[in-house]
GROMACS .gro file of C-alpha atoms in nm:
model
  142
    1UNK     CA    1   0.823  -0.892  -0.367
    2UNK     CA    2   0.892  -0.925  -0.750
    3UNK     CA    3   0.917  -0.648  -1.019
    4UNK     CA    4   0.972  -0.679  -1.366
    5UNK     CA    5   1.187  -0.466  -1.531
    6UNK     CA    6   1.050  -0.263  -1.821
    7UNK     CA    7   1.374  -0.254  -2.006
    8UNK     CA    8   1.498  -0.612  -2.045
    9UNK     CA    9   1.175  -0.791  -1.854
   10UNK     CA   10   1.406  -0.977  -1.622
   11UNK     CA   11   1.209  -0.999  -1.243
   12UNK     CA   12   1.409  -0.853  -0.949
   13UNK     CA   13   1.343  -0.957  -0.599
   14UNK     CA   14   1.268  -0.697  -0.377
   15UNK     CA   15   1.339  -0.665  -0.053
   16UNK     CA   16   1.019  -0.526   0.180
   17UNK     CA   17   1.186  -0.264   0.299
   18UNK     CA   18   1.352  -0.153  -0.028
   19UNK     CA   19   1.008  -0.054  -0.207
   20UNK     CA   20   1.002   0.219  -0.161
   21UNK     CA   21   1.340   0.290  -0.271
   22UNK     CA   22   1.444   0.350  -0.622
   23UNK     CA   23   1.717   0.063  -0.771
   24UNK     CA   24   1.880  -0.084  -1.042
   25UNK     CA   25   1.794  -0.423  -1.218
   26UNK     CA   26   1.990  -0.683  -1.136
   27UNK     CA   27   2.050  -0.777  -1.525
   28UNK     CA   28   2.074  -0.466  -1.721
   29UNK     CA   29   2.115  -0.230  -1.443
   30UNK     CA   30   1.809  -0.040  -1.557
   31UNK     CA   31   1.665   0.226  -1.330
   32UNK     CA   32   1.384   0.046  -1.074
   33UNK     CA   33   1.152   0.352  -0.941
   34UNK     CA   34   0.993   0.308  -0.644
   35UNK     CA   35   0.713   0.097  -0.595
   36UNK     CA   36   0.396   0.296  -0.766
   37UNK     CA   37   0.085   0.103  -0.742
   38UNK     CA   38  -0.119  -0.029  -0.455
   39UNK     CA   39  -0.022  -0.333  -0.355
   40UNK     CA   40  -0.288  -0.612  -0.327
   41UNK     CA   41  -0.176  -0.819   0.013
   42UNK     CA   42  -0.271  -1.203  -0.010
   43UNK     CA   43  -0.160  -1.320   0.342
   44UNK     CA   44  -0.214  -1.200   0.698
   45UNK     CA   45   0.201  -1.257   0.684
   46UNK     CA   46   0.261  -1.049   0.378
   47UNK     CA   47   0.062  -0.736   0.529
   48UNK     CA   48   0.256  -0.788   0.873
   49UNK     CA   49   0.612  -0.809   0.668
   50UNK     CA   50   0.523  -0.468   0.477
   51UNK     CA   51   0.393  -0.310   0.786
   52UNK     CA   52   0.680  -0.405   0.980
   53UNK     CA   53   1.000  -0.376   0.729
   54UNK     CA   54   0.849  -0.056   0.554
   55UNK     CA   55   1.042   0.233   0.618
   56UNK     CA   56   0.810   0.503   0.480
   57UNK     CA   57   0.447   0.509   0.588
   58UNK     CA   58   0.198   0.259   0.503
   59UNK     CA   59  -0.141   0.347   0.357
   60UNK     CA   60  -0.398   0.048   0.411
   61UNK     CA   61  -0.705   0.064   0.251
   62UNK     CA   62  -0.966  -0.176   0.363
   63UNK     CA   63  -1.203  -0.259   0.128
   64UNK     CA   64  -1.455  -0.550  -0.052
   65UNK     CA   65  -1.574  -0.579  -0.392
   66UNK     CA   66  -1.907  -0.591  -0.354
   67UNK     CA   67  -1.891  -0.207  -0.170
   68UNK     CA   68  -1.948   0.050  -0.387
   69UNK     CA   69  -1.781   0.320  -0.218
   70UNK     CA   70  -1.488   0.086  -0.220
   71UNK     CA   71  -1.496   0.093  -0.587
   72UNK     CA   72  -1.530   0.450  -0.617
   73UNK     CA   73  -1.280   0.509  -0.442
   74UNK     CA   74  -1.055   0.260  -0.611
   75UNK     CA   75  -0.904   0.565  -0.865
   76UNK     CA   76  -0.834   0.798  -0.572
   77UNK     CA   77  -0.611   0.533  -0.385
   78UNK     CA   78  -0.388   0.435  -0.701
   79UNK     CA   79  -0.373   0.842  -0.813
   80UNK     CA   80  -0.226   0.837  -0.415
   81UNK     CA   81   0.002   0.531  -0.493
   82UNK     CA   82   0.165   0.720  -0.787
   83UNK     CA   83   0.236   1.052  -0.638
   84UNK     CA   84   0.328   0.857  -0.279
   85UNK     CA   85   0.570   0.654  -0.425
   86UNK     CA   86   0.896   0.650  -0.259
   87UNK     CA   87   0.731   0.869   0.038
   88UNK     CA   88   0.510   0.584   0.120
   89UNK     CA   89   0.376   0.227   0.022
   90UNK     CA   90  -0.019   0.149  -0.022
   91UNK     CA   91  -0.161  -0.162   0.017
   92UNK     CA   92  -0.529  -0.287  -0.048
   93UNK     CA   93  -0.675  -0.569   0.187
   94UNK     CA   94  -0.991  -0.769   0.109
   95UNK     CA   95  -1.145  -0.770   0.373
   96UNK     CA   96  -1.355  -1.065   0.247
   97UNK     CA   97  -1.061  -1.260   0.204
   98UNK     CA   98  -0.861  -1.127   0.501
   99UNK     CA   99  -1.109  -1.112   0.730
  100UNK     CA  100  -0.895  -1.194   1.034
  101UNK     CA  101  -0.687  -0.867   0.984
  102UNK     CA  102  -1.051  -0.649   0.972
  103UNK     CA  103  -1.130  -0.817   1.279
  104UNK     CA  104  -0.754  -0.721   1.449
  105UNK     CA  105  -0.815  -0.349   1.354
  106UNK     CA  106  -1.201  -0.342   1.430
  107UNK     CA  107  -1.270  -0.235   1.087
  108UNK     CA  108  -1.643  -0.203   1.087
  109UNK     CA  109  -1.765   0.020   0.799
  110UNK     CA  110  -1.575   0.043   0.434
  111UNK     CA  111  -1.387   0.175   0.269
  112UNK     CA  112  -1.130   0.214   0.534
  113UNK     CA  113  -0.817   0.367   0.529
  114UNK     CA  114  -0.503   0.305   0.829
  115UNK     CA  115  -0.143   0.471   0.812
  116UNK     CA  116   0.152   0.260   1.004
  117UNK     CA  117   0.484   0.402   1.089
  118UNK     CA  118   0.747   0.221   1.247
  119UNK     CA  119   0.472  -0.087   1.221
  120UNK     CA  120   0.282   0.059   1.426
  121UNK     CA  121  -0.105   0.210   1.330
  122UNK     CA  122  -0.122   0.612   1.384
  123UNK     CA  123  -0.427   0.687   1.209
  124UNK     CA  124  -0.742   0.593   1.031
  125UNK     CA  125  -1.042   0.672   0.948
  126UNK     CA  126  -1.370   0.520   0.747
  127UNK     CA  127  -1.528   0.633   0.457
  128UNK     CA  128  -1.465   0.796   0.087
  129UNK     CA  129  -1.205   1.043   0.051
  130UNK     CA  130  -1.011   1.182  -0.292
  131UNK     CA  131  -0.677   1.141  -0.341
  132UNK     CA  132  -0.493   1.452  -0.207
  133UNK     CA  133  -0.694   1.386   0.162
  134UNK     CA  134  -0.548   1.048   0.115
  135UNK     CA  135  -0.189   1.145   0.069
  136UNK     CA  136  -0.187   1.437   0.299
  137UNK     CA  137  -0.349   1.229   0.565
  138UNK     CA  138  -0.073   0.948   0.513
  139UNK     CA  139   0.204   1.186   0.565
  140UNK     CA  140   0.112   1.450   0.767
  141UNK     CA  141   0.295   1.413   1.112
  142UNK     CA  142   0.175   1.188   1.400
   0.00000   0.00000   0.00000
């Protein structure tokens, strides 16, 4: 992954497993925080490299534009990005675009929200939820 350094704007490559992690830029050694925002996955590859590498928690939410629950809920999952970050990583799949991955975790109604650990899925659960159920949820214990 690439971030862009709000100091001197020069992109850093980021390892998977280093977003959650705070760093320096590679140019002006600038402070990198920890990845903050959801994370919109393009590629059946780049969900199975974050789910796999990450070594905090992964929040998936499932979701389609045309849902309007999905876009409801939209606020509540980047309020959970922000205070998750460095605890976890969220990531946002299309499932009208990634349809293949809804099918491999029988997602059936939306929104839908997973949590991996270790790449593997310990939770999850359908429908609308605010951001604190969201981050408790993705952290509690499994």
């Amino acid at each position: 992954m690439r971030r862009t350094c709000s100091e001197c704007k020069a992109i850093n490559r980021i390892p998977v497993r280093h977003l959650a992690d705070s760093g320096k830029c590679g140019k002006c050694k600038a402070a990198l925080p920890p990845h903050d925002l959801p994370i919109e996955i393009t590629s059946e590859n780049q969900f199975d490299d974050i789910v796999a590498a990450a070594r905090v928690p992964v929040l998936v939410d499932f979701w389609a534009p045309w849902c309007g629950p999905c876009r409801s809920v939209a606020p509540e999952v980047k309020k959970a990005a922000h205070n998750l970050a460095g605890k976890a990583l969220v990531i946002k799949v299309d499932t009208d675009v990634l349809g293949d991955l809804a099918q491999r975790y029988q997602i059936q109604s939306i929104p839908n929200f997973a949590v991996f650990s270790g790449g593997r899925l310990v939770r999850q659960r359908a429908g609308a939820v605010d951001h604190r159920q969201l981050e408790r949820w993705t952290v509690e214990p499994h």
